[in-house]
Amino acid sequence: MTEFTIAEISKIVNGELIGNKSAFHLPIAKIITDSRTFFSGKYAVFFALTGPRNNGHSYIPELIKKGVAAFVISNQAAICNDAVFILVENTTLALQKLAAHYRKQFNYPVIGITGSNGKTIVKEWLHRILGNKFQIVRSPKSYNSQIGVPLSILQMDFNYNLGIFEAGISKPGEMQKLQTIINPEIGILTNIGDAHQENFKSTQQKTEEKLLLFKSCKQLIFCVDSIPSSTIIDKFCEHNSIEKLSWTLKNNSARIKFSITKTDNSTKISATLNNQNYKFSIPFTDDSSIQNTCHCFTAVSVLSSSVTDFLPAFEQLETIEMRLEIKQGINHCLLVNDYYNSDLHSLSIALSVLHQQAAKEHLRKLIILSDIQQTGLPKDELYKKINSLLNEWKMDEIIGIGKEISTQAERFTMKKMFFESRTDFENYFNRGDFQSSAILIKGARQFEFEKISALLQQKVHQTQLEINLNALVENLNIFKSLLNHKTKVMAMVKAFSYGSGDVEIAKVLQYQNVDYLAVAVADEGVQLRISGIDTPIIVMNPEQSSFQYLIDYQLEPNIYSIELLRQFIKTTTQFGIKDFPVHLKIDTGMNRLGLKSDEEIQKVISEISASAQIKIKSVFSHLAASDDPALDNFTREQFQHFEKCYSLIENAFPYKIDRHILNSAGIERFPEKQFEMVRLGIGLYGISVTGLPLQTIGKLKSTISQIKKVMPDETVGYSRKGKVNKESEIAVIPLGYADGLDRKLGNGNGQVMIREKHAPIIGNICMDMFMVDVTGLKVHSGDSVEIFGPHISIVEVAEKAGTIPYEILTGISQRVKRVYLQE
Ligand SMILES: *Cc1c(COP(=O)(O)O)cnc(C)c1O
């Protein structure tokens, strides 16, 4: 972005400027809203955004240390002497104002895209198709929210001559703000589906709200076939003097008529516009790709009078991958794969992820980068920018691959190596050269960097547990929405976060500002501390032998008996410690750990009162049957008993003590008992007892190793249990009970999904393999197999195995690699 001074920003956002006057005229080169995306570098201003989930103000001290010059804040308490502050009422609105002001400098055409699906794909494809003729600035990834849109607009500058931005809304009132910021000249309404319908009274209201984006457009592109009511659009366009660029696939009345012929793996498209006919094809056959293509074609026809020039680009379109993939590499390396179509902003996001991953194990940082295409910047300037970005993130080394980046080698000021093609690199490749490094692999699609990733990836068998970290955050937020704003959340990360892996999960939860993490034993807590987790941690089953660790690593014990209390007081006395935080567990009916009788509780009270070494942070209990309505009377007795014990304890101490009793099912079913804190476990990982729209965060997948024909008189597997009654096809899958697959799922009890089709397990499950019947399913060896995940629910698997989802999740053995996905 072009630079503003701090004083100018303050004026634009109507803020009050506070702090060191001499800094007011510093030029700001960077706007940040996410503390993770800033490492060091030029002058930056941080907008401390506040939301129900996260409060930017809490990152200010850390960012001051990193050298951030200025902060836009809404809470005066954040003000200190070490930086400049711009105080505003609402920091999100301030960011939007700044972006709307910034936008006004640019006169080149801007395309605004909204609709329920396809926004990002249409944007990315247009960029692909038009990229050789236009210098395009566009929203990074799917930045289309109240915050994403202003950040996207702030990427604009005078090097570009076309902008493409997407806008997404979830409730009424939001689009007006986005319109002021994007102010598009050409509009694309992709479609109106059911997404976010819950916040709108009707589809009509939602359509009207979406249309607001196009208020000042000259042209609006939309499909007449998929619009619920074209009269709304007709009226809107007439009222705002917008030219309607409608299209149809069904021979309805429209400006452009498309007709299609599908073949095996491509679609031939014919478009008729102004009595001219155009023919082209795309390498897709699904309906949404075809719709997205029609939108793109129509947009091209608006921007250029020689549409034919762009038709070859349609044949080259590719699917858009928007997630980063984090994997274990060879020789203690860690890989971050980002195949997202390269641009500077996505590079900076990927670098921040790499940095977080590298920091926890002190790895050196290497990037393997291809030519970056179609950014609209002159080459030397582009690669100079990339170099400074790499230096900002303190990258140790770059390996550049591609003809163009090779010619720019001298721009890079770190350890470097360049290859003209991926094959050159592969020929040179030597495994020993890659040691204890975090490696970002980022290349435009046609460089096929997945082949480099395959070279660097630790070879494991094809079975893996894929963990979707975004789904974890969404699940957390669904639970937070059931709670009062102030209620604290303790996230249960015991047993490797219910089998999902520990540190990665804890990092995400820490960033989401959960108040506590809970582990079962001290070792688990130590591991988290070593990996840089500083959120308070409670240890549910502390053992005397681990007390020293509790103290060294500031892990707070659950005190469940008088003996344990005495031992712990003894240890803290030896170490000369005061006020060490502990948590008291009351047994209200589970008959597991906990203080049970009033007498025990009284003893504990008097011993703690007499010792300055420890301090009670919270009193808690655990429900035995929070998920079962038939046992609600018992649960209510537990609540009563808990509240009684709590008041005994609370009355005995002069300080405030938190209470908590709800686990996941408890939060869903008894939110009125949330007290000061709740303990969220299985819900985080996607299991709900009341049907909350949670997402399974784990997907256990493998690939078919072999397929074979089996005749009616043959059998499959041990003890000849797998019988077939006709000529059948059997697929072998390299995953067995040693990986945690329950043997009870064998013999037709369980099933898997391959190519969107169900296949039953046949015969006994073996130690490292099992077989499924794929007769007639047209599957091939190498096909991906889902054992559980989005299509085969863990609840269903648990039922078939005669157990509970907890056991299925935690039972996946450690030899199954966890792979983390993050958007
Ligand atoms: C595991 C555990 C929880 C979490 O229970 P979920 O049913 O997974 O939500 C809560 N409290 C205690 C004491 C636990 O051990």
PDB file of N, CA and C in Angstrom, residues 615-677:
ATOM      1  N   LYS A 615      -2.733 -21.448  46.787  1.00  0.00           N
ATOM      2  CA  LYS A 615      -3.925 -20.621  46.703  1.00  0.00           C
ATOM      3  C   LYS A 615      -4.935 -21.342  45.817  1.00  0.00           C
ATOM      4  N   ILE A 616      -6.193 -21.361  46.234  1.00  0.00           N
ATOM      5  CA  ILE A 616      -7.205 -22.080  45.447  1.00  0.00           C
ATOM      6  C   ILE A 616      -7.676 -21.199  44.290  1.00  0.00           C
ATOM      7  N   LYS A 617      -7.473 -21.670  43.062  1.00  0.00           N
ATOM      8  CA  LYS A 617      -7.951 -20.933  41.889  1.00  0.00           C
ATOM      9  C   LYS A 617      -9.388 -21.302  41.577  1.00  0.00           C
ATOM     10  N   SER A 618      -9.679 -22.598  41.725  1.00  0.00           N
ATOM     11  CA  SER A 618     -11.033 -23.002  41.385  1.00  0.00           C
ATOM     12  C   SER A 618     -11.443 -24.251  42.138  1.00  0.00           C
ATOM     13  N   VAL A 619     -12.750 -24.420  42.230  1.00  0.00           N
ATOM     14  CA  VAL A 619     -13.335 -25.620  42.809  1.00  0.00           C
ATOM     15  C   VAL A 619     -14.190 -26.232  41.709  1.00  0.00           C
ATOM     16  N   PHE A 620     -14.052 -27.545  41.518  1.00  0.00           N
ATOM     17  CA  PHE A 620     -14.819 -28.124  40.415  1.00  0.00           C
ATOM     18  C   PHE A 620     -15.290 -29.534  40.733  1.00  0.00           C
ATOM     19  N   SER A 621     -16.180 -30.012  39.874  1.00  0.00           N
ATOM     20  CA  SER A 621     -16.656 -31.378  39.993  1.00  0.00           C
ATOM     21  C   SER A 621     -16.961 -31.882  38.584  1.00  0.00           C
ATOM     22  N   HIS A 622     -17.216 -33.158  38.467  1.00  0.00           N
ATOM     23  CA  HIS A 622     -17.416 -33.735  37.132  1.00  0.00           C
ATOM     24  C   HIS A 622     -18.745 -34.476  37.098  1.00  0.00           C
ATOM     25  N   LEU A 623     -19.500 -34.279  36.018  1.00  0.00           N
ATOM     26  CA  LEU A 623     -20.810 -34.913  35.903  1.00  0.00           C
ATOM     27  C   LEU A 623     -20.659 -36.342  35.381  1.00  0.00           C
ATOM     28  N   ALA A 624     -21.473 -37.228  35.927  1.00  0.00           N
ATOM     29  CA  ALA A 624     -21.361 -38.630  35.533  1.00  0.00           C
ATOM     30  C   ALA A 624     -22.225 -38.953  34.318  1.00  0.00           C
ATOM     31  N   ALA A 625     -23.281 -38.178  34.091  1.00  0.00           N
ATOM     32  CA  ALA A 625     -24.236 -38.572  33.044  1.00  0.00           C
ATOM     33  C   ALA A 625     -24.868 -37.351  32.385  1.00  0.00           C
ATOM     34  N   SER A 626     -24.024 -36.354  32.088  1.00  0.00           N
ATOM     35  CA  SER A 626     -24.581 -35.102  31.561  1.00  0.00           C
ATOM     36  C   SER A 626     -25.264 -35.284  30.211  1.00  0.00           C
ATOM     37  N   ASP A 627     -24.975 -36.398  29.516  1.00  0.00           N
ATOM     38  CA  ASP A 627     -25.526 -36.588  28.173  1.00  0.00           C
ATOM     39  C   ASP A 627     -26.849 -37.349  28.194  1.00  0.00           C
ATOM     40  N   ASP A 628     -27.288 -37.796  29.355  1.00  0.00           N
ATOM     41  CA  ASP A 628     -28.408 -38.730  29.375  1.00  0.00           C
ATOM     42  C   ASP A 628     -29.634 -38.149  30.085  1.00  0.00           C
ATOM     43  N   PRO A 629     -30.663 -37.783  29.333  1.00  0.00           N
ATOM     44  CA  PRO A 629     -31.861 -37.186  29.935  1.00  0.00           C
ATOM     45  C   PRO A 629     -32.498 -38.094  30.987  1.00  0.00           C
ATOM     46  N   ALA A 630     -32.355 -39.408  30.822  1.00  0.00           N
ATOM     47  CA  ALA A 630     -32.975 -40.318  31.787  1.00  0.00           C
ATOM     48  C   ALA A 630     -32.357 -40.160  33.175  1.00  0.00           C
ATOM     49  N   LEU A 631     -31.131 -39.607  33.221  1.00  0.00           N
ATOM     50  CA  LEU A 631     -30.449 -39.485  34.511  1.00  0.00           C
ATOM     51  C   LEU A 631     -30.364 -38.037  34.982  1.00  0.00           C
ATOM     52  N   ASP A 632     -31.232 -37.191  34.437  1.00  0.00           N
ATOM     53  CA  ASP A 632     -31.149 -35.767  34.780  1.00  0.00           C
ATOM     54  C   ASP A 632     -31.404 -35.491  36.261  1.00  0.00           C
ATOM     55  N   ASN A 633     -32.234 -36.318  36.906  1.00  0.00           N
ATOM     56  CA  ASN A 633     -32.439 -36.098  38.335  1.00  0.00           C
ATOM     57  C   ASN A 633     -31.130 -36.251  39.101  1.00  0.00           C
ATOM     58  N   PHE A 634     -30.386 -37.264  38.723  1.00  0.00           N
ATOM     59  CA  PHE A 634     -29.092 -37.486  39.358  1.00  0.00           C
ATOM     60  C   PHE A 634     -28.165 -36.290  39.095  1.00  0.00           C
ATOM     61  N   THR A 635     -28.159 -35.831  37.830  1.00  0.00           N
ATOM     62  CA  THR A 635     -27.305 -34.697  37.472  1.00  0.00           C
ATOM     63  C   THR A 635     -27.661 -33.471  38.312  1.00  0.00           C
ATOM     64  N   ARG A 636     -28.978 -33.255  38.505  1.00  0.00           N
ATOM     65  CA  ARG A 636     -29.382 -32.096  39.309  1.00  0.00           C
ATOM     66  C   ARG A 636     -28.896 -32.223  40.753  1.00  0.00           C
ATOM     67  N   GLU A 637     -28.932 -33.467  41.262  1.00  0.00           N
ATOM     68  CA  GLU A 637     -28.392 -33.663  42.617  1.00  0.00           C
ATOM     69  C   GLU A 637     -26.912 -33.324  42.651  1.00  0.00           C
ATOM     70  N   GLN A 638     -26.210 -33.689  41.597  1.00  0.00           N
ATOM     71  CA  GLN A 638     -24.781 -33.347  41.548  1.00  0.00           C
ATOM     72  C   GLN A 638     -24.588 -31.831  41.614  1.00  0.00           C
ATOM     73  N   PHE A 639     -25.398 -31.098  40.834  1.00  0.00           N
ATOM     74  CA  PHE A 639     -25.303 -29.624  40.866  1.00  0.00           C
ATOM     75  C   PHE A 639     -25.495 -29.107  42.288  1.00  0.00           C
ATOM     76  N   GLN A 640     -26.565 -29.616  42.934  1.00  0.00           N
ATOM     77  CA  GLN A 640     -26.892 -29.131  44.281  1.00  0.00           C
ATOM     78  C   GLN A 640     -25.752 -29.367  45.254  1.00  0.00           C
ATOM     79  N   HIS A 641     -25.270 -30.601  45.218  1.00  0.00           N
ATOM     80  CA  HIS A 641     -24.205 -30.976  46.125  1.00  0.00           C
ATOM     81  C   HIS A 641     -22.966 -30.098  45.864  1.00  0.00           C
ATOM     82  N   PHE A 642     -22.692 -29.884  44.593  1.00  0.00           N
ATOM     83  CA  PHE A 642     -21.527 -29.073  44.211  1.00  0.00           C
ATOM     84  C   PHE A 642     -21.654 -27.653  44.763  1.00  0.00           C
ATOM     85  N   GLU A 643     -22.828 -27.070  44.571  1.00  0.00           N
ATOM     86  CA  GLU A 643     -23.000 -25.683  45.006  1.00  0.00           C
ATOM     87  C   GLU A 643     -22.860 -25.569  46.522  1.00  0.00           C
ATOM     88  N   LYS A 644     -23.334 -26.571  47.221  1.00  0.00           N
ATOM     89  CA  LYS A 644     -23.231 -26.565  48.677  1.00  0.00           C
ATOM     90  C   LYS A 644     -21.751 -26.614  49.107  1.00  0.00           C
ATOM     91  N   CYS A 645     -21.006 -27.539  48.519  1.00  0.00           N
ATOM     92  CA  CYS A 645     -19.584 -27.653  48.878  1.00  0.00           C
ATOM     93  C   CYS A 645     -18.829 -26.385  48.513  1.00  0.00           C
ATOM     94  N   TYR A 646     -19.165 -25.845  47.347  1.00  0.00           N
ATOM     95  CA  TYR A 646     -18.471 -24.633  46.917  1.00  0.00           C
ATOM     96  C   TYR A 646     -18.662 -23.516  47.935  1.00  0.00           C
ATOM     97  N   SER A 647     -19.916 -23.347  48.435  1.00  0.00           N
ATOM     98  CA  SER A 647     -20.089 -22.208  49.338  1.00  0.00           C
ATOM     99  C   SER A 647     -19.342 -22.417  50.652  1.00  0.00           C
ATOM    100  N   LEU A 648     -19.245 -23.679  51.085  1.00  0.00           N
ATOM    101  CA  LEU A 648     -18.406 -23.955  52.263  1.00  0.00           C
ATOM    102  C   LEU A 648     -16.995 -23.404  52.057  1.00  0.00           C
ATOM    103  N   ILE A 649     -16.432 -23.748  50.909  1.00  0.00           N
ATOM    104  CA  ILE A 649     -15.039 -23.380  50.637  1.00  0.00           C
ATOM    105  C   ILE A 649     -14.913 -21.881  50.412  1.00  0.00           C
ATOM    106  N   GLU A 650     -15.821 -21.378  49.601  1.00  0.00           N
ATOM    107  CA  GLU A 650     -15.747 -19.967  49.240  1.00  0.00           C
ATOM    108  C   GLU A 650     -15.807 -19.072  50.477  1.00  0.00           C
ATOM    109  N   ASN A 651     -16.726 -19.436  51.412  1.00  0.00           N
ATOM    110  CA  ASN A 651     -16.882 -18.615  52.608  1.00  0.00           C
ATOM    111  C   ASN A 651     -15.641 -18.609  53.488  1.00  0.00           C
ATOM    112  N   ALA A 652     -14.804 -19.607  53.306  1.00  0.00           N
ATOM    113  CA  ALA A 652     -13.642 -19.723  54.181  1.00  0.00           C
ATOM    114  C   ALA A 652     -12.441 -18.901  53.700  1.00  0.00           C
ATOM    115  N   PHE A 653     -12.516 -18.347  52.475  1.00  0.00           N
ATOM    116  CA  PHE A 653     -11.346 -17.637  51.948  1.00  0.00           C
ATOM    117  C   PHE A 653     -11.699 -16.208  51.533  1.00  0.00           C
ATOM    118  N   PRO A 654     -10.746 -15.298  51.714  1.00  0.00           N
ATOM    119  CA  PRO A 654     -11.038 -13.896  51.423  1.00  0.00           C
ATOM    120  C   PRO A 654     -10.993 -13.580  49.923  1.00  0.00           C
ATOM    121  N   TYR A 655     -10.440 -14.495  49.129  1.00  0.00           N
ATOM    122  CA  TYR A 655     -10.299 -14.188  47.700  1.00  0.00           C
ATOM    123  C   TYR A 655     -11.344 -14.917  46.862  1.00  0.00           C
ATOM    124  N   LYS A 656     -11.436 -14.523  45.593  1.00  0.00           N
ATOM    125  CA  LYS A 656     -12.443 -15.086  44.692  1.00  0.00           C
ATOM    126  C   LYS A 656     -11.999 -16.443  44.160  1.00  0.00           C
ATOM    127  N   ILE A 657     -12.905 -17.387  44.144  1.00  0.00           N
ATOM    128  CA  ILE A 657     -12.580 -18.727  43.645  1.00  0.00           C
ATOM    129  C   ILE A 657     -13.583 -19.091  42.548  1.00  0.00           C
ATOM    130  N   ASP A 658     -13.069 -19.561  41.402  1.00  0.00           N
ATOM    131  CA  ASP A 658     -13.964 -19.937  40.293  1.00  0.00           C
ATOM    132  C   ASP A 658     -14.616 -21.295  40.548  1.00  0.00           C
ATOM    133  N   ARG A 659     -15.751 -21.512  39.875  1.00  0.00           N
ATOM    134  CA  ARG A 659     -16.460 -22.801  39.941  1.00  0.00           C
ATOM    135  C   ARG A 659     -16.605 -23.365  38.534  1.00  0.00           C
ATOM    136  N   HIS A 660     -16.521 -24.673  38.396  1.00  0.00           N
ATOM    137  CA  HIS A 660     -16.859 -25.284  37.097  1.00  0.00           C
ATOM    138  C   HIS A 660     -17.261 -26.733  37.250  1.00  0.00           C
ATOM    139  N   ILE A 661     -18.276 -27.099  36.494  1.00  0.00           N
ATOM    140  CA  ILE A 661     -18.776 -28.488  36.553  1.00  0.00           C
ATOM    141  C   ILE A 661     -19.181 -29.031  35.179  1.00  0.00           C
ATOM    142  N   LEU A 662     -19.379 -28.156  34.195  1.00  0.00           N
ATOM    143  CA  LEU A 662     -19.901 -28.633  32.906  1.00  0.00           C
ATOM    144  C   LEU A 662     -18.814 -29.153  31.973  1.00  0.00           C
ATOM    145  N   ASN A 663     -19.029 -30.336  31.430  1.00  0.00           N
ATOM    146  CA  ASN A 663     -18.220 -30.822  30.302  1.00  0.00           C
ATOM    147  C   ASN A 663     -19.004 -30.497  29.026  1.00  0.00           C
ATOM    148  N   SER A 664     -18.578 -31.035  27.874  1.00  0.00           N
ATOM    149  CA  SER A 664     -19.216 -30.638  26.613  1.00  0.00           C
ATOM    150  C   SER A 664     -20.730 -30.857  26.634  1.00  0.00           C
ATOM    151  N   ALA A 665     -21.141 -32.072  26.974  1.00  0.00           N
ATOM    152  CA  ALA A 665     -22.581 -32.359  26.962  1.00  0.00           C
ATOM    153  C   ALA A 665     -23.280 -31.481  27.991  1.00  0.00           C
ATOM    154  N   GLY A 666     -22.607 -31.234  29.120  1.00  0.00           N
ATOM    155  CA  GLY A 666     -23.180 -30.356  30.138  1.00  0.00           C
ATOM    156  C   GLY A 666     -23.425 -28.962  29.602  1.00  0.00           C
ATOM    157  N   ILE A 667     -22.484 -28.447  28.818  1.00  0.00           N
ATOM    158  CA  ILE A 667     -22.653 -27.095  28.245  1.00  0.00           C
ATOM    159  C   ILE A 667     -23.864 -27.074  27.319  1.00  0.00           C
ATOM    160  N   GLU A 668     -23.990 -28.147  26.553  1.00  0.00           N
ATOM    161  CA  GLU A 668     -25.110 -28.186  25.614  1.00  0.00           C
ATOM    162  C   GLU A 668     -26.449 -28.273  26.334  1.00  0.00           C
ATOM    163  N   ARG A 669     -26.472 -29.028  27.434  1.00  0.00           N
ATOM    164  CA  ARG A 669     -27.767 -29.337  28.044  1.00  0.00           C
ATOM    165  C   ARG A 669     -28.099 -28.515  29.299  1.00  0.00           C
ATOM    166  N   PHE A 670     -27.083 -28.002  29.974  1.00  0.00           N
ATOM    167  CA  PHE A 670     -27.349 -27.232  31.199  1.00  0.00           C
ATOM    168  C   PHE A 670     -26.573 -25.913  31.217  1.00  0.00           C
ATOM    169  N   PRO A 671     -26.719 -25.099  30.180  1.00  0.00           N
ATOM    170  CA  PRO A 671     -25.890 -23.880  30.124  1.00  0.00           C
ATOM    171  C   PRO A 671     -26.099 -22.982  31.341  1.00  0.00           C
ATOM    172  N   GLU A 672     -27.249 -23.124  32.036  1.00  0.00           N
ATOM    173  CA  GLU A 672     -27.503 -22.278  33.218  1.00  0.00           C
ATOM    174  C   GLU A 672     -26.530 -22.604  34.346  1.00  0.00           C
ATOM    175  N   LYS A 673     -25.817 -23.726  34.240  1.00  0.00           N
ATOM    176  CA  LYS A 673     -24.857 -24.083  35.292  1.00  0.00           C
ATOM    177  C   LYS A 673     -23.414 -23.820  34.837  1.00  0.00           C
ATOM    178  N   GLN A 674     -23.228 -22.854  33.956  1.00  0.00           N
ATOM    179  CA  GLN A 674     -21.868 -22.612  33.450  1.00  0.00           C
ATOM    180  C   GLN A 674     -20.954 -21.949  34.479  1.00  0.00           C
ATOM    181  N   PHE A 675     -21.517 -21.320  35.506  1.00  0.00           N
ATOM    182  CA  PHE A 675     -20.719 -20.638  36.531  1.00  0.00           C
ATOM    183  C   PHE A 675     -19.596 -19.787  35.909  1.00  0.00           C
ATOM    184  N   GLU A 676     -18.382 -19.853  36.505  1.00  0.00           N
ATOM    185  CA  GLU A 676     -17.314 -18.977  35.976  1.00  0.00           C
ATOM    186  C   GLU A 676     -16.517 -19.627  34.855  1.00  0.00           C
ATOM    187  N   MET A 677     -16.625 -20.959  34.764  1.00  0.00           N
ATOM    188  CA  MET A 677     -15.805 -21.648  33.750  1.00  0.00           C
ATOM    189  C   MET A 677     -16.489 -22.940  33.335  1.00  0.00           C
TER     190      MET A 677
END
